[in-house]
PDB file of C-alpha atoms in Angstrom:
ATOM      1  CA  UNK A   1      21.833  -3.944   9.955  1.00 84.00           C
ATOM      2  CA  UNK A   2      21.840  -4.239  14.050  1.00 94.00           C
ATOM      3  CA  UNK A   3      22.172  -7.266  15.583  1.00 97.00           C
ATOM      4  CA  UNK A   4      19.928  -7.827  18.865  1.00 97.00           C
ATOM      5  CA  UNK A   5      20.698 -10.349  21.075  1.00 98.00           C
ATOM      6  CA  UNK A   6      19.786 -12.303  24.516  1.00 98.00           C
ATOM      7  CA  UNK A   7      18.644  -8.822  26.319  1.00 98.00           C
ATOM      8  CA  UNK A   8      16.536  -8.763  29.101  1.00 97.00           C
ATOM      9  CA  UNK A   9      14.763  -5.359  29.642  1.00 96.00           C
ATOM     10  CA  UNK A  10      12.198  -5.339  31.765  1.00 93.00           C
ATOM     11  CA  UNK A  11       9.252  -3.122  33.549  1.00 86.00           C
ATOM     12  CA  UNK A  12       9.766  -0.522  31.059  1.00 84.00           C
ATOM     13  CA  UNK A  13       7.236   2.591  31.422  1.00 88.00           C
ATOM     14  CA  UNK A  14       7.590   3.122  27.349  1.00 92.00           C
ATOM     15  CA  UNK A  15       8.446   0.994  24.427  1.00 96.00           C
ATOM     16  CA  UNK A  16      11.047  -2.090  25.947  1.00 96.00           C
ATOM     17  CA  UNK A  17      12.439  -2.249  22.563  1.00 97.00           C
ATOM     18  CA  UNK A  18      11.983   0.015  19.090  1.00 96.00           C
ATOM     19  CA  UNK A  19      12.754  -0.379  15.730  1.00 97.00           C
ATOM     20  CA  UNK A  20      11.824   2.904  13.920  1.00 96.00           C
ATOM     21  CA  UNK A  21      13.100   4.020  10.328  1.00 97.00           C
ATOM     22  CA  UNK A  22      15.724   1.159  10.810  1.00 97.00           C
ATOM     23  CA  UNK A  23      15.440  -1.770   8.413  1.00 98.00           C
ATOM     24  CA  UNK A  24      17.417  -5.332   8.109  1.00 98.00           C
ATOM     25  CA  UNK A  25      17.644  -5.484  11.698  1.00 98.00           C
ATOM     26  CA  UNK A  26      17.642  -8.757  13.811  1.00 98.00           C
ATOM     27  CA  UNK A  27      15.834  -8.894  17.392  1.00 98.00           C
ATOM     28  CA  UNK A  28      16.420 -12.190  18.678  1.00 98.00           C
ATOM     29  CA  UNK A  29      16.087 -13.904  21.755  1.00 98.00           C
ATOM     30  CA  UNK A  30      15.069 -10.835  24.015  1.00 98.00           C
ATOM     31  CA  UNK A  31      12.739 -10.442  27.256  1.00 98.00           C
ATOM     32  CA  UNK A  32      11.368  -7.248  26.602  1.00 97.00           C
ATOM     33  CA  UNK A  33       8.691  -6.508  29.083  1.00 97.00           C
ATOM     34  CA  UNK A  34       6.762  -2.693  29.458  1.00 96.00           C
ATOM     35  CA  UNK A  35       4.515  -1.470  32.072  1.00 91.00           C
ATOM     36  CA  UNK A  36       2.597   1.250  30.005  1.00 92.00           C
ATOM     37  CA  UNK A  37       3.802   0.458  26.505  1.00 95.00           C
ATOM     38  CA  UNK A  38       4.380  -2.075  23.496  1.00 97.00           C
ATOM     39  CA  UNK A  39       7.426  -5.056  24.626  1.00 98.00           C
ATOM     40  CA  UNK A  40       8.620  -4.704  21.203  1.00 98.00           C
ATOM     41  CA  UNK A  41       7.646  -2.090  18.077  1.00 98.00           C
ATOM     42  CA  UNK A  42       8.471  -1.735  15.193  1.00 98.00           C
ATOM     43  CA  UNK A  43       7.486   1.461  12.960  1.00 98.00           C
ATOM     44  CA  UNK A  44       8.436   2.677   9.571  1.00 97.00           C
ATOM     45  CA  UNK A  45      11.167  -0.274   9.350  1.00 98.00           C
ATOM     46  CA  UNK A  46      11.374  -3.029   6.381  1.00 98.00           C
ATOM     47  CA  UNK A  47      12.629  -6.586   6.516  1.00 98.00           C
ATOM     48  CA  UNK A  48      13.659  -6.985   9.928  1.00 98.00           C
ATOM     49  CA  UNK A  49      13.565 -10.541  11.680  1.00 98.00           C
ATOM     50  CA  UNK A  50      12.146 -10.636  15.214  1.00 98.00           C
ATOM     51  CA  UNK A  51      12.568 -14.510  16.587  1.00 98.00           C
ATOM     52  CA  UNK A  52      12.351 -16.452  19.491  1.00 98.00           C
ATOM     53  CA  UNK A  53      11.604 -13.403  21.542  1.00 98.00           C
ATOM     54  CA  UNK A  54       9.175 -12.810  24.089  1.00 98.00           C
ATOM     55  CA  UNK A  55       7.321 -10.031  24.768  1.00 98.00           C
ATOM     56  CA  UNK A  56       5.023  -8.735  26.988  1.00 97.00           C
ATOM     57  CA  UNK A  57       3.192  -5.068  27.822  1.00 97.00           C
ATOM     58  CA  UNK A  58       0.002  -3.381  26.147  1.00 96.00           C
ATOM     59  CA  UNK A  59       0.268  -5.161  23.502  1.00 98.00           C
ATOM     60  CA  UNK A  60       3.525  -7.741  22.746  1.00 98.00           C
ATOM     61  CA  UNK A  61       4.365  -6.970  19.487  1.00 98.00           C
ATOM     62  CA  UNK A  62       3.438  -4.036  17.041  1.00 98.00           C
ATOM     63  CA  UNK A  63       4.387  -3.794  13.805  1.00 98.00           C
ATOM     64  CA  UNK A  64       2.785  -0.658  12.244  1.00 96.00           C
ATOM     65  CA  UNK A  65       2.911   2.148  10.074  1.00 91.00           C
ATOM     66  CA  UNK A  66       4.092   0.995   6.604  1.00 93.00           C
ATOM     67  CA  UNK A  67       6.304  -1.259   8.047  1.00 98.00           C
ATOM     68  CA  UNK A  68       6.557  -4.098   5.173  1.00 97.00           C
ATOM     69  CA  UNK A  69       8.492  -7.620   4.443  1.00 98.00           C
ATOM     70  CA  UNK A  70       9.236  -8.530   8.148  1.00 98.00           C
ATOM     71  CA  UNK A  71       9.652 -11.545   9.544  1.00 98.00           C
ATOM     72  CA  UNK A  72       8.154 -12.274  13.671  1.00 98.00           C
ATOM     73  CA  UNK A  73       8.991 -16.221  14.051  1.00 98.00           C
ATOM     74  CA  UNK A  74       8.458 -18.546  17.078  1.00 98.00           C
ATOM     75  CA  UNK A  75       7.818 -15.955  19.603  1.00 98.00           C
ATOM     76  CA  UNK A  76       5.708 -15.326  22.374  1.00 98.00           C
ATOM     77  CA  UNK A  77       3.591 -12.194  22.449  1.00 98.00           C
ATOM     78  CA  UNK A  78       1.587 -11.129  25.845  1.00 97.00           C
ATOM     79  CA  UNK A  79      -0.799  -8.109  26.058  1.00 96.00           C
ATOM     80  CA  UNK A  80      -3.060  -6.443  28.107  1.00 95.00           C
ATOM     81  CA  UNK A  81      -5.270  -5.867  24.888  1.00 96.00           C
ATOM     82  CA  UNK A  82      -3.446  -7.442  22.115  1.00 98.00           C
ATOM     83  CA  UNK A  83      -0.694 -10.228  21.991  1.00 98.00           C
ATOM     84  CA  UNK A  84       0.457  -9.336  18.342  1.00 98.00           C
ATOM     85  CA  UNK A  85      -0.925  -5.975  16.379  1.00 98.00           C
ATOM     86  CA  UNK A  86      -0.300  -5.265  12.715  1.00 98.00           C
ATOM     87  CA  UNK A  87      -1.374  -1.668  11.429  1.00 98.00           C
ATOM     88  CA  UNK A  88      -1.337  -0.138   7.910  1.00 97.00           C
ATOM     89  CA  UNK A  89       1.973  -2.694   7.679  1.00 98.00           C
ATOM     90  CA  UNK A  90       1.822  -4.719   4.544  1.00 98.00           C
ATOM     91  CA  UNK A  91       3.985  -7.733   3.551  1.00 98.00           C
ATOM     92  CA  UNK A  92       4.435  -8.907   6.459  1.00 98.00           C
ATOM     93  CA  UNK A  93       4.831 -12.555   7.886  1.00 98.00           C
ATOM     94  CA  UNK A  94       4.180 -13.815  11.334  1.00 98.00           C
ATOM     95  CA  UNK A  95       4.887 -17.396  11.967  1.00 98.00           C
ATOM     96  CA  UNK A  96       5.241 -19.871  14.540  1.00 98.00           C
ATOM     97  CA  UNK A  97       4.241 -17.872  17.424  1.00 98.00           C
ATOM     98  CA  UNK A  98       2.041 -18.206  20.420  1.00 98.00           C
ATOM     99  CA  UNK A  99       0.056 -15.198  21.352  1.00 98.00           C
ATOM    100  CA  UNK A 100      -2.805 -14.039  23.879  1.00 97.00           C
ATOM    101  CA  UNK A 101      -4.558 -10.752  25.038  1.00 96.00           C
ATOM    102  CA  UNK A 102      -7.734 -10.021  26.480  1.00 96.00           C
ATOM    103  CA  UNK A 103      -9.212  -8.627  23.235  1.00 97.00           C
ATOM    104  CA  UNK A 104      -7.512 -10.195  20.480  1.00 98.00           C
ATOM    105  CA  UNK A 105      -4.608 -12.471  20.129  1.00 98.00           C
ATOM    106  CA  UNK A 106      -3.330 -11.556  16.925  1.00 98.00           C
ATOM    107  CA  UNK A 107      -5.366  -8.422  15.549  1.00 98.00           C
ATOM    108  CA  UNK A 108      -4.530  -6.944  11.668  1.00 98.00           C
ATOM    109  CA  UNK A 109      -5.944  -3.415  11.119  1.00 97.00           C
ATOM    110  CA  UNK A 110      -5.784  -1.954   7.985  1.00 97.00           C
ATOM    111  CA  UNK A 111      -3.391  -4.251   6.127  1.00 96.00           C
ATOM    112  CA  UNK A 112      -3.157  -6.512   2.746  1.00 97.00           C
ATOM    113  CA  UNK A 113      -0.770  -9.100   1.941  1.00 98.00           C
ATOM    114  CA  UNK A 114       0.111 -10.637   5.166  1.00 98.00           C
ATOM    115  CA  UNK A 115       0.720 -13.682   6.357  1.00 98.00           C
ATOM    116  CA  UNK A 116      -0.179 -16.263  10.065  1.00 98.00           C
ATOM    117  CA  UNK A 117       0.491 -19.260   9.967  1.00 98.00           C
ATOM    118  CA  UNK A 118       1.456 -21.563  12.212  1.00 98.00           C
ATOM    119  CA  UNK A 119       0.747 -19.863  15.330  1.00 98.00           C
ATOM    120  CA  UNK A 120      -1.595 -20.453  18.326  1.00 98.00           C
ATOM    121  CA  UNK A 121      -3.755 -17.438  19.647  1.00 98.00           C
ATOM    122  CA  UNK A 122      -5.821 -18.467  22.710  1.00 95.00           C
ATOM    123  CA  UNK A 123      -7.255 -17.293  25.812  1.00 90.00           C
ATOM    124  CA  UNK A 124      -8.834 -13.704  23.843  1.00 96.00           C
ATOM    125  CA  UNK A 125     -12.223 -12.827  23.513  1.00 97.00           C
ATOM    126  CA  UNK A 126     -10.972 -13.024  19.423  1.00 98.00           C
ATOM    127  CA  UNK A 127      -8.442 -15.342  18.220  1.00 98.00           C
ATOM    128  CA  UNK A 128      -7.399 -13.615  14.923  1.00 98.00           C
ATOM    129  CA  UNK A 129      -8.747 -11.171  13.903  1.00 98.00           C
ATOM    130  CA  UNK A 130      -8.769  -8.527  10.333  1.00 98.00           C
ATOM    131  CA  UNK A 131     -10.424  -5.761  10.551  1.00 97.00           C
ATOM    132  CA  UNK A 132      -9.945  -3.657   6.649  1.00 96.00           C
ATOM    133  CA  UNK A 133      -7.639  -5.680   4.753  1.00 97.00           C
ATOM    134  CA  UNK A 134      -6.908  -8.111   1.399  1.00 97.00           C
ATOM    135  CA  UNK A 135      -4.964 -10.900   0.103  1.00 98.00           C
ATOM    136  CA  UNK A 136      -3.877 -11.748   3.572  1.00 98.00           C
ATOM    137  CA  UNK A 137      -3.540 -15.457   4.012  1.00 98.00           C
ATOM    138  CA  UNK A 138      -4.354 -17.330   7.511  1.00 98.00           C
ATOM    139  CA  UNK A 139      -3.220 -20.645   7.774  1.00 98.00           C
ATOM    140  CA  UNK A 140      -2.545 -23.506   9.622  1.00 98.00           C
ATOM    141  CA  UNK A 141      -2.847 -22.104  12.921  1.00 98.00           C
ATOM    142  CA  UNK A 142      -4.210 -23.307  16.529  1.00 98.00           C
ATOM    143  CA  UNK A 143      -7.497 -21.096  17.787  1.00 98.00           C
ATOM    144  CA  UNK A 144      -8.147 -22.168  21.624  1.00 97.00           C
ATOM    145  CA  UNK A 145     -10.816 -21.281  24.004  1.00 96.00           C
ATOM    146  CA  UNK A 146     -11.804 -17.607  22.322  1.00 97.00           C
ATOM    147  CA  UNK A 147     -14.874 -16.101  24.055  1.00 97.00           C
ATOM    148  CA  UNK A 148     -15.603 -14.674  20.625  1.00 96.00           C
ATOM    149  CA  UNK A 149     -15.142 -15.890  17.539  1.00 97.00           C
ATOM    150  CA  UNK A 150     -11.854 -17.848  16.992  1.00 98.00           C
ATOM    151  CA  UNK A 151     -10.835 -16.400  13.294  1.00 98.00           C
ATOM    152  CA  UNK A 152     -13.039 -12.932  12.450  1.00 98.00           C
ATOM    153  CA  UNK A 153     -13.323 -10.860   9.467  1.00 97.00           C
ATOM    154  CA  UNK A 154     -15.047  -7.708   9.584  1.00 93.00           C
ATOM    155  CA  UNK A 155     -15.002  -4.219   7.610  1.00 85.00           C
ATOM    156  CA  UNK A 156     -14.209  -3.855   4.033  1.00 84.00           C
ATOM    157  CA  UNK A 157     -12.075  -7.723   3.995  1.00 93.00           C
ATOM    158  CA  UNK A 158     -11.771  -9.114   0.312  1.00 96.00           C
ATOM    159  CA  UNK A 159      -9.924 -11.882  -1.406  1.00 97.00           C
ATOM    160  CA  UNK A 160      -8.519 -13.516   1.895  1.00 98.00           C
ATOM    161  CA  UNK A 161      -7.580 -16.786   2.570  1.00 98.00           C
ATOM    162  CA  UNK A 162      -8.259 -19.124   5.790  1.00 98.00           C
ATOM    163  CA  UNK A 163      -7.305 -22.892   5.288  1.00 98.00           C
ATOM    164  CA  UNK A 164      -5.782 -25.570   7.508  1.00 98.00           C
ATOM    165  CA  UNK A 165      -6.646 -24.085  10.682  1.00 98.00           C
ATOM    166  CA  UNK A 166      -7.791 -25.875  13.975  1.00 98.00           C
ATOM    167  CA  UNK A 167     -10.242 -24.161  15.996  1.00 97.00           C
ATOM    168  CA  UNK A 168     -11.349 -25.500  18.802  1.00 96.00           C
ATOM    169  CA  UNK A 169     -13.720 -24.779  22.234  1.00 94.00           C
ATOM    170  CA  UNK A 170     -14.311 -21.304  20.658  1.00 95.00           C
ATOM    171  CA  UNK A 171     -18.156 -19.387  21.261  1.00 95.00           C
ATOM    172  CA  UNK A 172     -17.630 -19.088  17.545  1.00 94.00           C
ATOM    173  CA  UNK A 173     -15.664 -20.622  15.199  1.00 96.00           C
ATOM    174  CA  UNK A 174     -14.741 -18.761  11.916  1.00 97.00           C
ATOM    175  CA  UNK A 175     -16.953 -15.077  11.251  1.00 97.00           C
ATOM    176  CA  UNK A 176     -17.537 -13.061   8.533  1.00 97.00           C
ATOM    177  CA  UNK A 177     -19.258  -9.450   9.014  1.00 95.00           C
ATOM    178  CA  UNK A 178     -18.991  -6.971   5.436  1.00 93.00           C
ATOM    179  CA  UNK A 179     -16.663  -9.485   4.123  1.00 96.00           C
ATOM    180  CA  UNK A 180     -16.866 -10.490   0.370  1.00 96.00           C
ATOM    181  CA  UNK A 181     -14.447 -12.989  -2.070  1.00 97.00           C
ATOM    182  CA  UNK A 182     -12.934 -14.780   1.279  1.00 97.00           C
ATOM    183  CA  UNK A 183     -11.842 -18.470   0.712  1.00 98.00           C
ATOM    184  CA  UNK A 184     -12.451 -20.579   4.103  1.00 98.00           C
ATOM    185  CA  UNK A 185     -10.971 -23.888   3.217  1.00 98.00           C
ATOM    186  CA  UNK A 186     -10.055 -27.363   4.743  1.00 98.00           C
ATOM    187  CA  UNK A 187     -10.508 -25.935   8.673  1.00 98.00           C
ATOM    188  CA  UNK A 188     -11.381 -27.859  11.499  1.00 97.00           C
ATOM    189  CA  UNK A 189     -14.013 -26.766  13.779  1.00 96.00           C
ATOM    190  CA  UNK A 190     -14.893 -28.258  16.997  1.00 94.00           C
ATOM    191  CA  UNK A 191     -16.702 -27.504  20.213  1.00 92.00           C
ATOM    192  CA  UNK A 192     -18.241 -24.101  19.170  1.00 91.00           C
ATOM    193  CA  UNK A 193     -21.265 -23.006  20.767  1.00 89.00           C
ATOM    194  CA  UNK A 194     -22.446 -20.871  18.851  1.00 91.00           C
ATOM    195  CA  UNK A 195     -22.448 -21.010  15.118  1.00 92.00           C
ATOM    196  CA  UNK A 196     -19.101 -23.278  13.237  1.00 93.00           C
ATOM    197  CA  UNK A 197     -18.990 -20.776  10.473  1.00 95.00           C
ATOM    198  CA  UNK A 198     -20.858 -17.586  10.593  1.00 94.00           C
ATOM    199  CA  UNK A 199     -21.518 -15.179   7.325  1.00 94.00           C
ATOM    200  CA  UNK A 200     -23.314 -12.138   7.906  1.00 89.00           C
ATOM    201  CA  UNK A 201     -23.470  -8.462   6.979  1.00 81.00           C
ATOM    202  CA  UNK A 202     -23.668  -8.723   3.222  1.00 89.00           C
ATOM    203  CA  UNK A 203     -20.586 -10.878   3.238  1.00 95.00           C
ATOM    204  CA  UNK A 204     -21.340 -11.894   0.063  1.00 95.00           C
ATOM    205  CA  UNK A 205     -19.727 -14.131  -2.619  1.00 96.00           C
ATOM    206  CA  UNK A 206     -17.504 -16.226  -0.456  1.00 97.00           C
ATOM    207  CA  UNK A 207     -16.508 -19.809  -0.827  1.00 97.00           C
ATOM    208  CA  UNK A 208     -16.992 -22.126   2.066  1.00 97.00           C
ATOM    209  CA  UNK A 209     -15.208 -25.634   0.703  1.00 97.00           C
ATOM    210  CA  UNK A 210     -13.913 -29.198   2.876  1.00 97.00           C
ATOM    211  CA  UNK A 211     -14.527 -27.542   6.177  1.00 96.00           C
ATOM    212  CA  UNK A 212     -14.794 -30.526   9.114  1.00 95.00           C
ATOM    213  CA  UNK A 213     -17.490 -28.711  11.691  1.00 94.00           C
ATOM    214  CA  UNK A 214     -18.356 -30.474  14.933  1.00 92.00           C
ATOM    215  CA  UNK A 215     -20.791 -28.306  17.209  1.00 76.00           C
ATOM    216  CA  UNK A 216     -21.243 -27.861  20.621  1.00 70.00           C
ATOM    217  CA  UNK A 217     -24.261 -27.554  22.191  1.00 60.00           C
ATOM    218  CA  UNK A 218     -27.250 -25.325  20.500  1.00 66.00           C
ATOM    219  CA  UNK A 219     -24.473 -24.711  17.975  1.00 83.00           C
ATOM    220  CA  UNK A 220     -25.131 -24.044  13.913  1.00 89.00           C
ATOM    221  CA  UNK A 221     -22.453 -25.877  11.888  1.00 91.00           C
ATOM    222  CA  UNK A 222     -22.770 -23.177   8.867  1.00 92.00           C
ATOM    223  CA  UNK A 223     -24.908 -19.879   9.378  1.00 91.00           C
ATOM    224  CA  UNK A 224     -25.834 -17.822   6.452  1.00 90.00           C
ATOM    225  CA  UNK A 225     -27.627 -14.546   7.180  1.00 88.00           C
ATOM    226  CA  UNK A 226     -28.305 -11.783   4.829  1.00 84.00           C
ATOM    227  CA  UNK A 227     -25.840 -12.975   1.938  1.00 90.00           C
ATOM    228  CA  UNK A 228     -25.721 -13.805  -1.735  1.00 91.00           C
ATOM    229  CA  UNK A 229     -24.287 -15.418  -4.372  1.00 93.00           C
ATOM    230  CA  UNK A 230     -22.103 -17.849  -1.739  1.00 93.00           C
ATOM    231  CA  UNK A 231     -20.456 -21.216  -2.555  1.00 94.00           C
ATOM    232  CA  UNK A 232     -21.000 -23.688   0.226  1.00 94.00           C
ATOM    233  CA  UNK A 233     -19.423 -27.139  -1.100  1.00 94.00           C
ATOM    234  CA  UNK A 234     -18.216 -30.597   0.701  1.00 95.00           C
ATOM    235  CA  UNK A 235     -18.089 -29.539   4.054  1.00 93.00           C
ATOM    236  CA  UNK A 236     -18.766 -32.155   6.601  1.00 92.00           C
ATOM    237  CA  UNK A 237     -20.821 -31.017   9.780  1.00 91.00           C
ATOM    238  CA  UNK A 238     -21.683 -33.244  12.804  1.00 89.00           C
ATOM    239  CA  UNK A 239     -23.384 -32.514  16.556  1.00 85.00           C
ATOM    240  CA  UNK A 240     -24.899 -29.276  15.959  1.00 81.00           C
ATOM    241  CA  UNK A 241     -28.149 -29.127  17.621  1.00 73.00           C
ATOM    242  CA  UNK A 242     -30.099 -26.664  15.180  1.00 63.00           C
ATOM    243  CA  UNK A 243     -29.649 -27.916  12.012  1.00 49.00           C
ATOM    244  CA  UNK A 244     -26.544 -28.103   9.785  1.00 58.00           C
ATOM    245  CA  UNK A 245     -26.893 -25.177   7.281  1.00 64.00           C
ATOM    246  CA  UNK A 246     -29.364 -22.555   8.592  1.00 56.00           C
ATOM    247  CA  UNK A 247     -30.430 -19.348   6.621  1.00 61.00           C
ATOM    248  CA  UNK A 248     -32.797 -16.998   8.965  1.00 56.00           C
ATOM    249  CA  UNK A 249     -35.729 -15.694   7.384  1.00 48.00           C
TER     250      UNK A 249
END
């Protein structure tokens, strides 16, 4: 039951600031900067708040190992691979926050029953991205100017949730790779160049429903490829330069 407040620590070789087996804590308002480690982690620790920080290093912010019901509001999370990372950490809810890194923005590994929304993730080859993971919900956030896809799923995802999102000036929009049961509702897609909403790799039996897609050039609006039993329904696609639903082969 710590209070931290309005610290500055900066060019840290390690961890600027840790939370481990320490829960109900409150990190807010800190610079924590690190050279060679995470600006802030959090391991084995329960409903802590971490707001209005910012935080910079490998990766910003890392919440992982079993780490469950905490809260990361309005901050903003700089990495040299990953702006906000969430692994084998459950519960958890990350809100209001702007994050970048060269590989992904905001990357869940191994994690159900999340929640992002109401963030912005740009400048990242992905924008969000799950890799093993269920019932996590992605919504309403801002996906700018990813050189990959802007939202991916990939590896052993199931009954997750992406609606409300804006995605825009991504090479891809919204991708699915061995993802099955997903819901991908009321997004807006615009300026992808390469496919609006890809499904691929047996990511079967997901529903695609009141997505706005506008394509870039030689973009797909909705790409299909080795799937079944999917439920494409009032989606409205404009500007895509190789037809509006394509299914190869």
């Amino acid at each position: 039951d710590c209070q931290v407040l309005w610290n500055v620590v900066t060019n840290s070789d390690a961890n600027a600031l840790s939370v481990q087996w320490s829960d109900r804590n409150i990190l807010d308002n800190n610079t924590a900067s690190s050279l060679g480690g995470v600006g802030i982690w959090v391991s084995d620790s329960d409903h802590n708040i971490i707001s209005d920080d910012r935080a910079s290093g490998q990766t910003g912010i890392d919440i992982s190992t079993a780490s469950h019901g905490n809260l990361v509001r309005g901050c903003n999370a700089t990495g040299n691979f990953y702006g906000i990372y969430l692994y084998q950490a459950p519960q958890n809810t990350i809100r209001d926050c702007e994050a970048r890194g060269p590989d992904t923005a905001i990357s869940i590994n191994d994690c159900s029953n999340n929640i992002v929304s109401g963030c912005k993730a740009y400048g990242s080859n992905y924008g969000i991205r799950l890799n093993t993971g269920s019932w996590n919900t992605f919504s309403n956030n801002t996906v700018l100017g990813c050189t990959g896809s802007g939202i991916a799923l990939s590896y052993s995802t199931d009954n997750n949730t992406i609606q409300g999102n804006i995605l825009n000036g991504n090479n891809g929009g919204i991708s699915l790779a061995g993802s099955v049961l997903n819901w991908i509702i009321d997004n807006v897609l615009t300026g992808s160049t390469a496919s609006g909403i890809s499904l691929g790799e047996s990511s079967n039996s997901n529903m695609l429903e009141s997505n706005d897609i506008a394509g870039g050039a030689g973009s797909i609006g909705i790409r299909i490829d080795t799937c079944t039993n999917c439920f494409v329904n009032g989606n409205n696609i404009s500007g895509c330069q190789e037809g509006r639903i394509s299914r190869p082969g």
